[in-house]
Amino acid sequence: MRIGILLMIIVLALGLPIAAQEATPEPLPGCDQPSVNVVATIGMIADVVSVIGGNCVEVTAMMGPGVDPHLYTATEGDVELLFDADIIFYGGLHLEARMTDVFEQVREGLGKPTIPVSESIPEDLLLTAPQYNTPDPHVWMDVQLWMIVTEAIRDGLSEYLPEQADYFAQNTDAYLQEMEALDEYVREQIERIPEEQRILVTAHDAFQYYSRAYGIDVHAPQGITTEAEVGVQDIRATIDLLVERQIPTIFAESSVSPDVVEAIVAGARDRGLDVSIGGSLFSDAMGEAGTPEGSYLGMIRHNTDTIVNGLLGEEAE
């Protein structure tokens, strides 16, 4: 205490400038009650809208836990939701394959803001599946790409409710910091796996952005969309890979039937390789509301921990 006072006296006596402490800005209050009715297709988008929109938005996700957006068909209730919405956020890039025409009709017929958030990502950062010549829509698997989407959601909300633009920006800035920390966490965890063991085998090809961003090989017998049929040859090729590389663990997905994964496990065991299912990953849908996996940040962390624990043979914490 005395040393601190003495230093202050010296600073004042010598006329040295005192560094001004930056005041932490007061959090903006937002809205007294929700004023924007938002419909989002998948949970990952709905979660970001909820975080950015805060108390200004009421968000409804059309597709809940375990629902596959590639195969989803609009119901009569969905049409009513879209009709009542102020803003609609969807993935785009052919993620909601059977819904694309519906969104275009809503945009053109009702004039509502209908925003394909993943299409905000620069084209040169997108991956394309050669067999479909179509962009891979699973961009949320790379946290840095999902940060671009987060900013697009902020911009969409701000354009609709400009008087709350500062509030949306404040929420976005805080959330982007959490996303930066998550991105670093994923990198650190994947690096714990020896390079020769960094092979993620799962049912459908939803993890290519994760592969590119975090340095882990990914193999899946089914393509980027679950609309594609899985052939016997695809399953055999996956079994060959497991046996050749002696990969002991593969992973199921929460929104995809486990039949393919179970067939691969059985086939590998017939050839003398004891393969286990290392857990279930969240690919096209998040977990149940109220669980850690029921948020985007929690979903990516769960996937990473499940992959690392499975490939290292460690117990989940």
PDB file of C-alpha atoms in Angstrom:
ATOM      1  CA  MET A   1       0.000   0.000   0.000  1.00  0.00           C
ATOM      2  CA  ARG A   2       2.798   2.423   1.009  1.00  0.00           C
ATOM      3  CA  ILE A   3       4.756   1.584  -2.132  1.00  0.00           C
ATOM      4  CA  GLY A   4       1.731   2.352  -4.288  1.00  0.00           C
ATOM      5  CA  ILE A   5       1.220   5.766  -2.613  1.00  0.00           C
ATOM      6  CA  LEU A   6       4.965   6.549  -2.935  1.00  0.00           C
ATOM      7  CA  LEU A   7       4.916   5.754  -6.659  1.00  0.00           C
ATOM      8  CA  MET A   8       1.900   8.032  -7.137  1.00  0.00           C
ATOM      9  CA  ILE A   9       3.705  10.886  -5.374  1.00  0.00           C
ATOM     10  CA  ILE A  10       6.754  10.417  -7.648  1.00  0.00           C
ATOM     11  CA  VAL A  11       4.574  10.415 -10.764  1.00  0.00           C
ATOM     12  CA  LEU A  12       2.829  13.622  -9.686  1.00  0.00           C
ATOM     13  CA  ALA A  13       6.091  15.307  -8.689  1.00  0.00           C
ATOM     14  CA  LEU A  14       7.749  14.594 -12.030  1.00  0.00           C
ATOM     15  CA  GLY A  15       4.664  15.575 -13.993  1.00  0.00           C
ATOM     16  CA  LEU A  16       4.483  12.180 -15.695  1.00  0.00           C
ATOM     17  CA  PRO A  17       1.229  11.342 -17.478  1.00  0.00           C
ATOM     18  CA  ILE A  18      -1.047   8.884 -15.701  1.00  0.00           C
ATOM     19  CA  ALA A  19      -2.509   6.228 -17.974  1.00  0.00           C
ATOM     20  CA  ALA A  20      -6.246   6.614 -18.089  1.00  0.00           C
ATOM     21  CA  GLN A  21      -8.164   3.473 -17.298  1.00  0.00           C
ATOM     22  CA  GLU A  22     -10.632   2.574 -19.983  1.00  0.00           C
ATOM     23  CA  ALA A  23     -14.096   2.608 -18.535  1.00  0.00           C
ATOM     24  CA  THR A  24     -16.114  -0.499 -19.263  1.00  0.00           C
ATOM     25  CA  PRO A  25     -19.123   0.606 -21.273  1.00  0.00           C
ATOM     26  CA  GLU A  26     -22.470   0.051 -19.652  1.00  0.00           C
ATOM     27  CA  PRO A  27     -24.400  -2.823 -21.245  1.00  0.00           C
ATOM     28  CA  LEU A  28     -27.145  -1.557 -23.493  1.00  0.00           C
ATOM     29  CA  PRO A  29     -30.632  -2.494 -22.304  1.00  0.00           C
ATOM     30  CA  GLY A  30     -32.058  -3.683 -25.621  1.00  0.00           C
ATOM     31  CA  CYS A  31     -35.849  -3.924 -25.850  1.00  0.00           C
ATOM     32  CA  ASP A  32     -38.500  -3.816 -23.145  1.00  0.00           C
ATOM     33  CA  GLN A  33     -40.140  -6.808 -24.835  1.00  0.00           C
ATOM     34  CA  PRO A  34     -39.466  -8.889 -27.964  1.00  0.00           C
ATOM     35  CA  SER A  35     -40.295  -6.856 -31.063  1.00  0.00           C
ATOM     36  CA  VAL A  36     -38.946  -9.119 -33.837  1.00  0.00           C
ATOM     37  CA  ASN A  37     -40.489 -12.505 -34.607  1.00  0.00           C
ATOM     38  CA  VAL A  38     -37.744 -14.664 -36.152  1.00  0.00           C
ATOM     39  CA  VAL A  39     -37.969 -18.098 -37.737  1.00  0.00           C
ATOM     40  CA  ALA A  40     -34.736 -20.025 -38.284  1.00  0.00           C
ATOM     41  CA  THR A  41     -34.445 -23.415 -39.929  1.00  0.00           C
ATOM     42  CA  ILE A  42     -31.755 -25.261 -37.966  1.00  0.00           C
ATOM     43  CA  GLY A  43     -30.826 -24.979 -34.303  1.00  0.00           C
ATOM     44  CA  MET A  44     -27.350 -23.607 -34.952  1.00  0.00           C
ATOM     45  CA  ILE A  45     -28.834 -20.557 -36.691  1.00  0.00           C
ATOM     46  CA  ALA A  46     -31.614 -20.127 -34.121  1.00  0.00           C
ATOM     47  CA  ASP A  47     -29.057 -20.189 -31.302  1.00  0.00           C
ATOM     48  CA  VAL A  48     -26.958 -17.404 -32.820  1.00  0.00           C
ATOM     49  CA  VAL A  49     -30.069 -15.306 -33.506  1.00  0.00           C
ATOM     50  CA  SER A  50     -31.088 -15.700 -29.853  1.00  0.00           C
ATOM     51  CA  VAL A  51     -27.665 -14.594 -28.609  1.00  0.00           C
ATOM     52  CA  ILE A  52     -27.366 -11.607 -30.956  1.00  0.00           C
ATOM     53  CA  GLY A  53     -31.005 -10.551 -30.773  1.00  0.00           C
ATOM     54  CA  GLY A  54     -31.208 -10.915 -26.995  1.00  0.00           C
ATOM     55  CA  ASN A  55     -34.415  -9.539 -25.510  1.00  0.00           C
ATOM     56  CA  CYS A  56     -35.435  -7.976 -28.826  1.00  0.00           C
ATOM     57  CA  VAL A  57     -36.227 -11.241 -30.586  1.00  0.00           C
ATOM     58  CA  GLU A  58     -38.492 -14.215 -30.235  1.00  0.00           C
ATOM     59  CA  VAL A  59     -36.945 -17.118 -32.146  1.00  0.00           C
ATOM     60  CA  THR A  60     -38.542 -20.322 -33.394  1.00  0.00           C
ATOM     61  CA  ALA A  61     -36.424 -23.126 -34.853  1.00  0.00           C
ATOM     62  CA  MET A  62     -38.288 -25.141 -37.466  1.00  0.00           C
ATOM     63  CA  MET A  63     -36.035 -28.193 -37.109  1.00  0.00           C
ATOM     64  CA  GLY A  64     -35.343 -29.479 -33.630  1.00  0.00           C
ATOM     65  CA  PRO A  65     -32.817 -31.945 -32.190  1.00  0.00           C
ATOM     66  CA  GLY A  66     -32.266 -35.035 -34.307  1.00  0.00           C
ATOM     67  CA  VAL A  67     -33.948 -33.567 -37.408  1.00  0.00           C
ATOM     68  CA  ASP A  68     -32.114 -33.917 -40.726  1.00  0.00           C
ATOM     69  CA  PRO A  69     -32.424 -30.653 -42.751  1.00  0.00           C
ATOM     70  CA  HIS A  70     -31.450 -32.395 -45.991  1.00  0.00           C
ATOM     71  CA  LEU A  71     -34.646 -34.464 -45.891  1.00  0.00           C
ATOM     72  CA  TYR A  72     -36.976 -31.990 -44.185  1.00  0.00           C
ATOM     73  CA  THR A  73     -40.278 -31.169 -45.873  1.00  0.00           C
ATOM     74  CA  ALA A  74     -42.377 -28.170 -44.818  1.00  0.00           C
ATOM     75  CA  THR A  75     -45.583 -28.858 -42.907  1.00  0.00           C
ATOM     76  CA  GLU A  76     -48.746 -26.773 -42.788  1.00  0.00           C
ATOM     77  CA  GLY A  77     -47.596 -25.459 -39.403  1.00  0.00           C
ATOM     78  CA  ASP A  78     -44.283 -24.370 -40.925  1.00  0.00           C
ATOM     79  CA  VAL A  79     -46.068 -22.368 -43.600  1.00  0.00           C
ATOM     80  CA  GLU A  80     -47.978 -20.526 -40.866  1.00  0.00           C
ATOM     81  CA  LEU A  81     -44.714 -19.880 -38.996  1.00  0.00           C
ATOM     82  CA  LEU A  82     -43.135 -18.391 -42.092  1.00  0.00           C
ATOM     83  CA  PHE A  83     -46.224 -16.302 -42.817  1.00  0.00           C
ATOM     84  CA  ASP A  84     -46.158 -14.825 -39.267  1.00  0.00           C
ATOM     85  CA  ALA A  85     -42.381 -14.229 -39.161  1.00  0.00           C
ATOM     86  CA  ASP A  86     -40.805 -10.787 -39.449  1.00  0.00           C
ATOM     87  CA  ILE A  87     -37.448 -12.238 -40.574  1.00  0.00           C
ATOM     88  CA  ILE A  88     -36.473 -15.714 -41.769  1.00  0.00           C
ATOM     89  CA  PHE A  89     -32.902 -16.979 -41.476  1.00  0.00           C
ATOM     90  CA  TYR A  90     -31.933 -20.195 -43.234  1.00  0.00           C
ATOM     91  CA  GLY A  91     -28.677 -21.906 -44.129  1.00  0.00           C
ATOM     92  CA  GLY A  92     -28.757 -21.859 -47.894  1.00  0.00           C
ATOM     93  CA  LEU A  93     -26.126 -23.619 -50.026  1.00  0.00           C
ATOM     94  CA  HIS A  94     -28.791 -26.275 -50.640  1.00  0.00           C
ATOM     95  CA  LEU A  95     -28.799 -27.345 -46.961  1.00  0.00           C
ATOM     96  CA  GLU A  96     -32.593 -27.271 -46.689  1.00  0.00           C
ATOM     97  CA  ALA A  97     -32.921 -28.909 -50.092  1.00  0.00           C
ATOM     98  CA  ARG A  98     -36.679 -29.438 -50.112  1.00  0.00           C
ATOM     99  CA  MET A  99     -37.417 -26.011 -48.621  1.00  0.00           C
ATOM    100  CA  THR A 100     -35.600 -23.797 -51.129  1.00  0.00           C
ATOM    101  CA  ASP A 101     -38.678 -23.126 -53.276  1.00  0.00           C
ATOM    102  CA  VAL A 102     -40.723 -22.264 -50.179  1.00  0.00           C
ATOM    103  CA  PHE A 103     -38.209 -19.620 -49.093  1.00  0.00           C
ATOM    104  CA  GLU A 104     -38.143 -18.088 -52.561  1.00  0.00           C
ATOM    105  CA  GLN A 105     -41.945 -17.905 -52.637  1.00  0.00           C
ATOM    106  CA  VAL A 106     -42.014 -16.235 -49.206  1.00  0.00           C
ATOM    107  CA  ARG A 107     -39.371 -13.720 -50.277  1.00  0.00           C
ATOM    108  CA  GLU A 108     -41.044 -12.864 -53.569  1.00  0.00           C
ATOM    109  CA  GLY A 109     -44.684 -13.234 -52.560  1.00  0.00           C
ATOM    110  CA  LEU A 110     -44.656 -11.664 -49.096  1.00  0.00           C
ATOM    111  CA  GLY A 111     -41.603  -9.428 -49.376  1.00  0.00           C
ATOM    112  CA  LYS A 112     -40.197 -10.653 -46.054  1.00  0.00           C
ATOM    113  CA  PRO A 113     -36.466 -10.526 -45.282  1.00  0.00           C
ATOM    114  CA  THR A 114     -35.470 -14.128 -46.034  1.00  0.00           C
ATOM    115  CA  ILE A 115     -31.732 -14.511 -45.523  1.00  0.00           C
ATOM    116  CA  PRO A 116     -29.532 -17.500 -46.506  1.00  0.00           C
ATOM    117  CA  VAL A 117     -26.870 -16.840 -43.875  1.00  0.00           C
ATOM    118  CA  SER A 118     -24.175 -19.245 -45.104  1.00  0.00           C
ATOM    119  CA  GLU A 119     -24.134 -17.499 -48.456  1.00  0.00           C
ATOM    120  CA  SER A 120     -22.501 -14.527 -46.701  1.00  0.00           C
ATOM    121  CA  ILE A 121     -19.259 -16.539 -46.651  1.00  0.00           C
ATOM    122  CA  PRO A 122     -16.882 -15.622 -49.518  1.00  0.00           C
ATOM    123  CA  GLU A 123     -17.079 -18.209 -52.278  1.00  0.00           C
ATOM    124  CA  ASP A 124     -13.355 -18.967 -52.156  1.00  0.00           C
ATOM    125  CA  LEU A 125     -13.729 -20.187 -48.567  1.00  0.00           C
ATOM    126  CA  LEU A 126     -16.432 -22.705 -49.449  1.00  0.00           C
ATOM    127  CA  LEU A 127     -15.720 -26.354 -50.164  1.00  0.00           C
ATOM    128  CA  THR A 128     -17.379 -28.079 -53.094  1.00  0.00           C
ATOM    129  CA  ALA A 129     -18.283 -31.751 -53.229  1.00  0.00           C
ATOM    130  CA  PRO A 130     -16.950 -32.926 -56.634  1.00  0.00           C
ATOM    131  CA  GLN A 131     -19.624 -35.598 -57.114  1.00  0.00           C
ATOM    132  CA  TYR A 132     -22.401 -32.997 -56.732  1.00  0.00           C
ATOM    133  CA  ASN A 133     -20.594 -29.870 -57.969  1.00  0.00           C
ATOM    134  CA  THR A 134     -22.407 -28.163 -55.094  1.00  0.00           C
ATOM    135  CA  PRO A 135     -21.004 -26.155 -52.147  1.00  0.00           C
ATOM    136  CA  ASP A 136     -20.791 -28.105 -48.911  1.00  0.00           C
ATOM    137  CA  PRO A 137     -23.369 -26.438 -46.602  1.00  0.00           C
ATOM    138  CA  HIS A 138     -21.906 -27.641 -43.257  1.00  0.00           C
ATOM    139  CA  VAL A 139     -20.001 -24.392 -42.671  1.00  0.00           C
ATOM    140  CA  TRP A 140     -20.761 -24.256 -38.917  1.00  0.00           C
ATOM    141  CA  MET A 141     -18.135 -26.987 -38.400  1.00  0.00           C
ATOM    142  CA  ASP A 142     -15.445 -24.305 -38.856  1.00  0.00           C
ATOM    143  CA  VAL A 143     -15.908 -21.816 -36.033  1.00  0.00           C
ATOM    144  CA  GLN A 144     -14.197 -19.025 -37.963  1.00  0.00           C
ATOM    145  CA  LEU A 145     -16.608 -19.415 -40.877  1.00  0.00           C
ATOM    146  CA  TRP A 146     -19.537 -19.415 -38.447  1.00  0.00           C
ATOM    147  CA  MET A 147     -18.223 -16.102 -37.120  1.00  0.00           C
ATOM    148  CA  ILE A 148     -18.839 -14.649 -40.594  1.00  0.00           C
ATOM    149  CA  VAL A 149     -22.384 -16.022 -40.430  1.00  0.00           C
ATOM    150  CA  THR A 150     -22.811 -14.474 -36.975  1.00  0.00           C
ATOM    151  CA  GLU A 151     -21.963 -11.066 -38.401  1.00  0.00           C
ATOM    152  CA  ALA A 152     -24.443 -11.614 -41.243  1.00  0.00           C
ATOM    153  CA  ILE A 153     -27.159 -12.348 -38.684  1.00  0.00           C
ATOM    154  CA  ARG A 154     -26.224  -9.169 -36.798  1.00  0.00           C
ATOM    155  CA  ASP A 155     -26.516  -7.185 -40.027  1.00  0.00           C
ATOM    156  CA  GLY A 156     -29.898  -8.726 -40.882  1.00  0.00           C
ATOM    157  CA  LEU A 157     -31.332  -7.884 -37.462  1.00  0.00           C
ATOM    158  CA  SER A 158     -29.832  -4.376 -37.551  1.00  0.00           C
ATOM    159  CA  GLU A 159     -31.325  -3.644 -40.941  1.00  0.00           C
ATOM    160  CA  TYR A 160     -34.765  -4.687 -39.730  1.00  0.00           C
ATOM    161  CA  LEU A 161     -34.519  -2.878 -36.355  1.00  0.00           C
ATOM    162  CA  PRO A 162     -31.907  -0.113 -36.861  1.00  0.00           C
ATOM    163  CA  GLU A 163     -32.684   1.588 -33.532  1.00  0.00           C
ATOM    164  CA  GLN A 164     -31.198  -1.472 -31.777  1.00  0.00           C
ATOM    165  CA  ALA A 165     -28.144  -1.808 -34.033  1.00  0.00           C
ATOM    166  CA  ASP A 166     -25.748  -0.868 -31.203  1.00  0.00           C
ATOM    167  CA  TYR A 167     -27.341  -3.458 -28.930  1.00  0.00           C
ATOM    168  CA  PHE A 168     -26.966  -6.164 -31.586  1.00  0.00           C
ATOM    169  CA  ALA A 169     -23.359  -5.084 -32.196  1.00  0.00           C
ATOM    170  CA  GLN A 170     -22.574  -5.257 -28.478  1.00  0.00           C
ATOM    171  CA  ASN A 171     -23.994  -8.781 -28.218  1.00  0.00           C
ATOM    172  CA  THR A 172     -22.143  -9.838 -31.348  1.00  0.00           C
ATOM    173  CA  ASP A 173     -18.779  -8.554 -30.120  1.00  0.00           C
ATOM    174  CA  ALA A 174     -19.127 -10.487 -26.862  1.00  0.00           C
ATOM    175  CA  TYR A 175     -20.188 -13.643 -28.679  1.00  0.00           C
ATOM    176  CA  LEU A 176     -17.340 -13.423 -31.205  1.00  0.00           C
ATOM    177  CA  GLN A 177     -14.888 -13.429 -28.297  1.00  0.00           C
ATOM    178  CA  GLU A 178     -16.430 -16.677 -27.040  1.00  0.00           C
ATOM    179  CA  MET A 179     -16.181 -18.122 -30.530  1.00  0.00           C
ATOM    180  CA  GLU A 180     -12.507 -17.146 -30.790  1.00  0.00           C
ATOM    181  CA  ALA A 181     -11.844 -18.968 -27.514  1.00  0.00           C
ATOM    182  CA  LEU A 182     -13.728 -22.040 -28.766  1.00  0.00           C
ATOM    183  CA  ASP A 183     -11.777 -22.056 -32.039  1.00  0.00           C
ATOM    184  CA  GLU A 184      -8.511 -22.050 -30.090  1.00  0.00           C
ATOM    185  CA  TYR A 185      -9.792 -24.804 -27.778  1.00  0.00           C
ATOM    186  CA  VAL A 186     -10.622 -27.071 -30.735  1.00  0.00           C
ATOM    187  CA  ARG A 187      -7.158 -26.570 -32.241  1.00  0.00           C
ATOM    188  CA  GLU A 188      -5.438 -27.371 -28.954  1.00  0.00           C
ATOM    189  CA  GLN A 189      -7.510 -30.514 -28.385  1.00  0.00           C
ATOM    190  CA  ILE A 190      -7.068 -31.943 -31.891  1.00  0.00           C
ATOM    191  CA  GLU A 191      -3.310 -31.404 -31.611  1.00  0.00           C
ATOM    192  CA  ARG A 192      -3.326 -33.814 -28.655  1.00  0.00           C
ATOM    193  CA  ILE A 193      -4.054 -36.648 -31.098  1.00  0.00           C
ATOM    194  CA  PRO A 194      -0.908 -38.090 -32.749  1.00  0.00           C
ATOM    195  CA  GLU A 195      -0.979 -37.236 -36.460  1.00  0.00           C
ATOM    196  CA  GLU A 196      -1.228 -40.859 -37.594  1.00  0.00           C
ATOM    197  CA  GLN A 197      -4.373 -41.264 -35.442  1.00  0.00           C
ATOM    198  CA  ARG A 198      -6.154 -38.134 -36.685  1.00  0.00           C
ATOM    199  CA  ILE A 199      -8.774 -39.894 -38.789  1.00  0.00           C
ATOM    200  CA  LEU A 200     -12.457 -39.225 -38.210  1.00  0.00           C
ATOM    201  CA  VAL A 201     -14.767 -41.842 -39.730  1.00  0.00           C
ATOM    202  CA  THR A 202     -18.473 -41.134 -39.516  1.00  0.00           C
ATOM    203  CA  ALA A 203     -21.705 -41.754 -41.424  1.00  0.00           C
ATOM    204  CA  HIS A 204     -22.172 -38.775 -43.745  1.00  0.00           C
ATOM    205  CA  ASP A 205     -19.734 -36.185 -44.946  1.00  0.00           C
ATOM    206  CA  ALA A 206     -20.587 -33.278 -42.633  1.00  0.00           C
ATOM    207  CA  PHE A 207     -17.104 -32.656 -41.217  1.00  0.00           C
ATOM    208  CA  GLN A 208     -14.987 -31.486 -44.158  1.00  0.00           C
ATOM    209  CA  TYR A 209     -14.841 -27.884 -42.885  1.00  0.00           C
ATOM    210  CA  TYR A 210     -13.832 -29.235 -39.474  1.00  0.00           C
ATOM    211  CA  SER A 211     -11.173 -31.315 -41.234  1.00  0.00           C
ATOM    212  CA  ARG A 212      -9.722 -28.350 -43.119  1.00  0.00           C
ATOM    213  CA  ALA A 213      -9.814 -25.956 -40.166  1.00  0.00           C
ATOM    214  CA  TYR A 214      -8.424 -28.242 -37.475  1.00  0.00           C
ATOM    215  CA  GLY A 215      -6.185 -30.679 -39.296  1.00  0.00           C
ATOM    216  CA  ILE A 216      -7.932 -34.035 -39.030  1.00  0.00           C
ATOM    217  CA  ASP A 217      -8.664 -36.413 -41.912  1.00  0.00           C
ATOM    218  CA  VAL A 218     -12.344 -37.202 -42.416  1.00  0.00           C
ATOM    219  CA  HIS A 219     -13.878 -40.161 -44.217  1.00  0.00           C
ATOM    220  CA  ALA A 220     -17.581 -40.926 -44.650  1.00  0.00           C
ATOM    221  CA  PRO A 221     -19.315 -43.445 -46.924  1.00  0.00           C
ATOM    222  CA  GLN A 222     -22.239 -41.075 -47.539  1.00  0.00           C
ATOM    223  CA  GLY A 223     -21.810 -37.701 -49.257  1.00  0.00           C
ATOM    224  CA  ILE A 224     -22.546 -34.186 -48.022  1.00  0.00           C
ATOM    225  CA  THR A 225     -26.291 -34.791 -48.214  1.00  0.00           C
ATOM    226  CA  THR A 226     -28.178 -37.644 -46.603  1.00  0.00           C
ATOM    227  CA  GLU A 227     -30.415 -37.669 -49.679  1.00  0.00           C
ATOM    228  CA  ALA A 228     -27.628 -39.653 -51.334  1.00  0.00           C
ATOM    229  CA  GLU A 229     -27.804 -43.444 -51.172  1.00  0.00           C
ATOM    230  CA  VAL A 230     -24.974 -45.325 -49.479  1.00  0.00           C
ATOM    231  CA  GLY A 231     -23.752 -48.082 -51.767  1.00  0.00           C
ATOM    232  CA  VAL A 232     -22.249 -51.413 -50.757  1.00  0.00           C
ATOM    233  CA  GLN A 233     -19.026 -50.302 -52.440  1.00  0.00           C
ATOM    234  CA  ASP A 234     -18.902 -47.178 -50.243  1.00  0.00           C
ATOM    235  CA  ILE A 235     -19.236 -49.299 -47.105  1.00  0.00           C
ATOM    236  CA  ARG A 236     -16.573 -51.735 -48.322  1.00  0.00           C
ATOM    237  CA  ALA A 237     -14.180 -48.883 -49.072  1.00  0.00           C
ATOM    238  CA  THR A 238     -14.671 -47.561 -45.531  1.00  0.00           C
ATOM    239  CA  ILE A 239     -14.012 -50.999 -44.055  1.00  0.00           C
ATOM    240  CA  ASP A 240     -10.854 -51.286 -46.186  1.00  0.00           C
ATOM    241  CA  LEU A 241      -9.655 -47.950 -44.799  1.00  0.00           C
ATOM    242  CA  LEU A 242     -10.296 -49.015 -41.203  1.00  0.00           C
ATOM    243  CA  VAL A 243      -8.434 -52.300 -41.639  1.00  0.00           C
ATOM    244  CA  GLU A 244      -5.548 -50.796 -43.605  1.00  0.00           C
ATOM    245  CA  ARG A 245      -4.990 -47.950 -41.134  1.00  0.00           C
ATOM    246  CA  GLN A 246      -6.000 -50.001 -38.075  1.00  0.00           C
ATOM    247  CA  ILE A 247      -8.493 -47.344 -36.985  1.00  0.00           C
ATOM    248  CA  PRO A 248     -10.159 -48.596 -33.782  1.00  0.00           C
ATOM    249  CA  THR A 249     -12.974 -46.050 -33.457  1.00  0.00           C
ATOM    250  CA  ILE A 250     -15.715 -44.582 -35.641  1.00  0.00           C
ATOM    251  CA  PHE A 251     -18.531 -42.210 -34.736  1.00  0.00           C
ATOM    252  CA  ALA A 252     -22.298 -42.092 -35.139  1.00  0.00           C
ATOM    253  CA  GLU A 253     -24.322 -38.894 -35.729  1.00  0.00           C
ATOM    254  CA  SER A 254     -27.360 -37.725 -33.815  1.00  0.00           C
ATOM    255  CA  SER A 255     -29.396 -36.850 -36.920  1.00  0.00           C
ATOM    256  CA  VAL A 256     -28.406 -39.815 -39.112  1.00  0.00           C
ATOM    257  CA  SER A 257     -29.573 -43.427 -38.867  1.00  0.00           C
ATOM    258  CA  PRO A 258     -26.915 -45.599 -37.170  1.00  0.00           C
ATOM    259  CA  ASP A 259     -27.465 -48.425 -39.680  1.00  0.00           C
ATOM    260  CA  VAL A 260     -24.495 -47.498 -41.870  1.00  0.00           C
ATOM    261  CA  VAL A 261     -22.099 -47.135 -38.926  1.00  0.00           C
ATOM    262  CA  GLU A 262     -23.254 -50.451 -37.462  1.00  0.00           C
ATOM    263  CA  ALA A 263     -22.763 -52.187 -40.835  1.00  0.00           C
ATOM    264  CA  ILE A 264     -19.202 -50.832 -41.021  1.00  0.00           C
ATOM    265  CA  VAL A 265     -18.422 -52.008 -37.491  1.00  0.00           C
ATOM    266  CA  ALA A 266     -19.760 -55.493 -38.256  1.00  0.00           C
ATOM    267  CA  GLY A 267     -17.823 -55.687 -41.532  1.00  0.00           C
ATOM    268  CA  ALA A 268     -14.567 -54.604 -39.900  1.00  0.00           C
ATOM    269  CA  ARG A 269     -14.975 -57.180 -37.139  1.00  0.00           C
ATOM    270  CA  ASP A 270     -15.528 -59.897 -39.760  1.00  0.00           C
ATOM    271  CA  ARG A 271     -12.069 -58.985 -41.044  1.00  0.00           C
ATOM    272  CA  GLY A 272     -10.480 -59.194 -37.618  1.00  0.00           C
ATOM    273  CA  LEU A 273     -10.485 -55.538 -36.575  1.00  0.00           C
ATOM    274  CA  ASP A 274     -12.298 -54.754 -33.346  1.00  0.00           C
ATOM    275  CA  VAL A 275     -13.887 -51.370 -34.046  1.00  0.00           C
ATOM    276  CA  SER A 276     -15.906 -49.488 -31.441  1.00  0.00           C
ATOM    277  CA  ILE A 277     -18.367 -46.609 -31.803  1.00  0.00           C
ATOM    278  CA  GLY A 278     -16.701 -43.740 -29.994  1.00  0.00           C
ATOM    279  CA  GLY A 279     -19.871 -41.787 -29.325  1.00  0.00           C
ATOM    280  CA  SER A 280     -22.461 -39.730 -31.159  1.00  0.00           C
ATOM    281  CA  LEU A 281     -21.560 -36.458 -32.852  1.00  0.00           C
ATOM    282  CA  PHE A 282     -23.893 -33.574 -33.624  1.00  0.00           C
ATOM    283  CA  SER A 283     -23.679 -32.773 -37.316  1.00  0.00           C
ATOM    284  CA  ASP A 284     -26.865 -31.304 -38.819  1.00  0.00           C
ATOM    285  CA  ALA A 285     -28.703 -30.681 -35.545  1.00  0.00           C
ATOM    286  CA  MET A 286     -27.797 -29.667 -31.989  1.00  0.00           C
ATOM    287  CA  GLY A 287     -28.708 -31.449 -28.758  1.00  0.00           C
ATOM    288  CA  GLU A 288     -31.779 -30.995 -26.601  1.00  0.00           C
ATOM    289  CA  ALA A 289     -32.560 -27.523 -25.272  1.00  0.00           C
ATOM    290  CA  GLY A 290     -31.136 -26.973 -21.808  1.00  0.00           C
ATOM    291  CA  THR A 291     -28.165 -29.305 -22.330  1.00  0.00           C
ATOM    292  CA  PRO A 292     -24.626 -28.105 -23.152  1.00  0.00           C
ATOM    293  CA  GLU A 293     -25.024 -29.620 -26.621  1.00  0.00           C
ATOM    294  CA  GLY A 294     -28.200 -27.575 -27.084  1.00  0.00           C
ATOM    295  CA  SER A 295     -26.109 -24.505 -27.967  1.00  0.00           C
ATOM    296  CA  TYR A 296     -23.759 -23.982 -30.878  1.00  0.00           C
ATOM    297  CA  LEU A 297     -20.713 -23.472 -28.648  1.00  0.00           C
ATOM    298  CA  GLY A 298     -21.582 -26.538 -26.579  1.00  0.00           C
ATOM    299  CA  MET A 299     -22.223 -28.647 -29.666  1.00  0.00           C
ATOM    300  CA  ILE A 300     -18.784 -27.957 -31.167  1.00  0.00           C
ATOM    301  CA  ARG A 301     -17.083 -28.506 -27.818  1.00  0.00           C
ATOM    302  CA  HIS A 302     -18.966 -31.802 -27.346  1.00  0.00           C
ATOM    303  CA  ASN A 303     -17.967 -32.989 -30.822  1.00  0.00           C
ATOM    304  CA  THR A 304     -14.329 -32.129 -30.201  1.00  0.00           C
ATOM    305  CA  ASP A 305     -14.194 -33.800 -26.797  1.00  0.00           C
ATOM    306  CA  THR A 306     -15.963 -36.891 -28.151  1.00  0.00           C
ATOM    307  CA  ILE A 307     -13.576 -37.186 -31.107  1.00  0.00           C
ATOM    308  CA  VAL A 308     -10.453 -36.666 -29.003  1.00  0.00           C
ATOM    309  CA  ASN A 309     -11.555 -39.019 -26.213  1.00  0.00           C
ATOM    310  CA  GLY A 310     -12.605 -41.661 -28.723  1.00  0.00           C
ATOM    311  CA  LEU A 311      -9.399 -41.583 -30.768  1.00  0.00           C
ATOM    312  CA  LEU A 312      -7.162 -41.444 -27.689  1.00  0.00           C
ATOM    313  CA  GLY A 313      -9.161 -44.073 -25.794  1.00  0.00           C
ATOM    314  CA  GLU A 314      -9.744 -41.685 -22.903  1.00  0.00           C
ATOM    315  CA  GLU A 315     -12.762 -41.494 -20.639  1.00  0.00           C
ATOM    316  CA  ALA A 316     -15.066 -38.529 -21.226  1.00  0.00           C
ATOM    317  CA  GLU A 317     -14.873 -35.933 -18.461  1.00  0.00           C
TER     318      GLU A 317
END
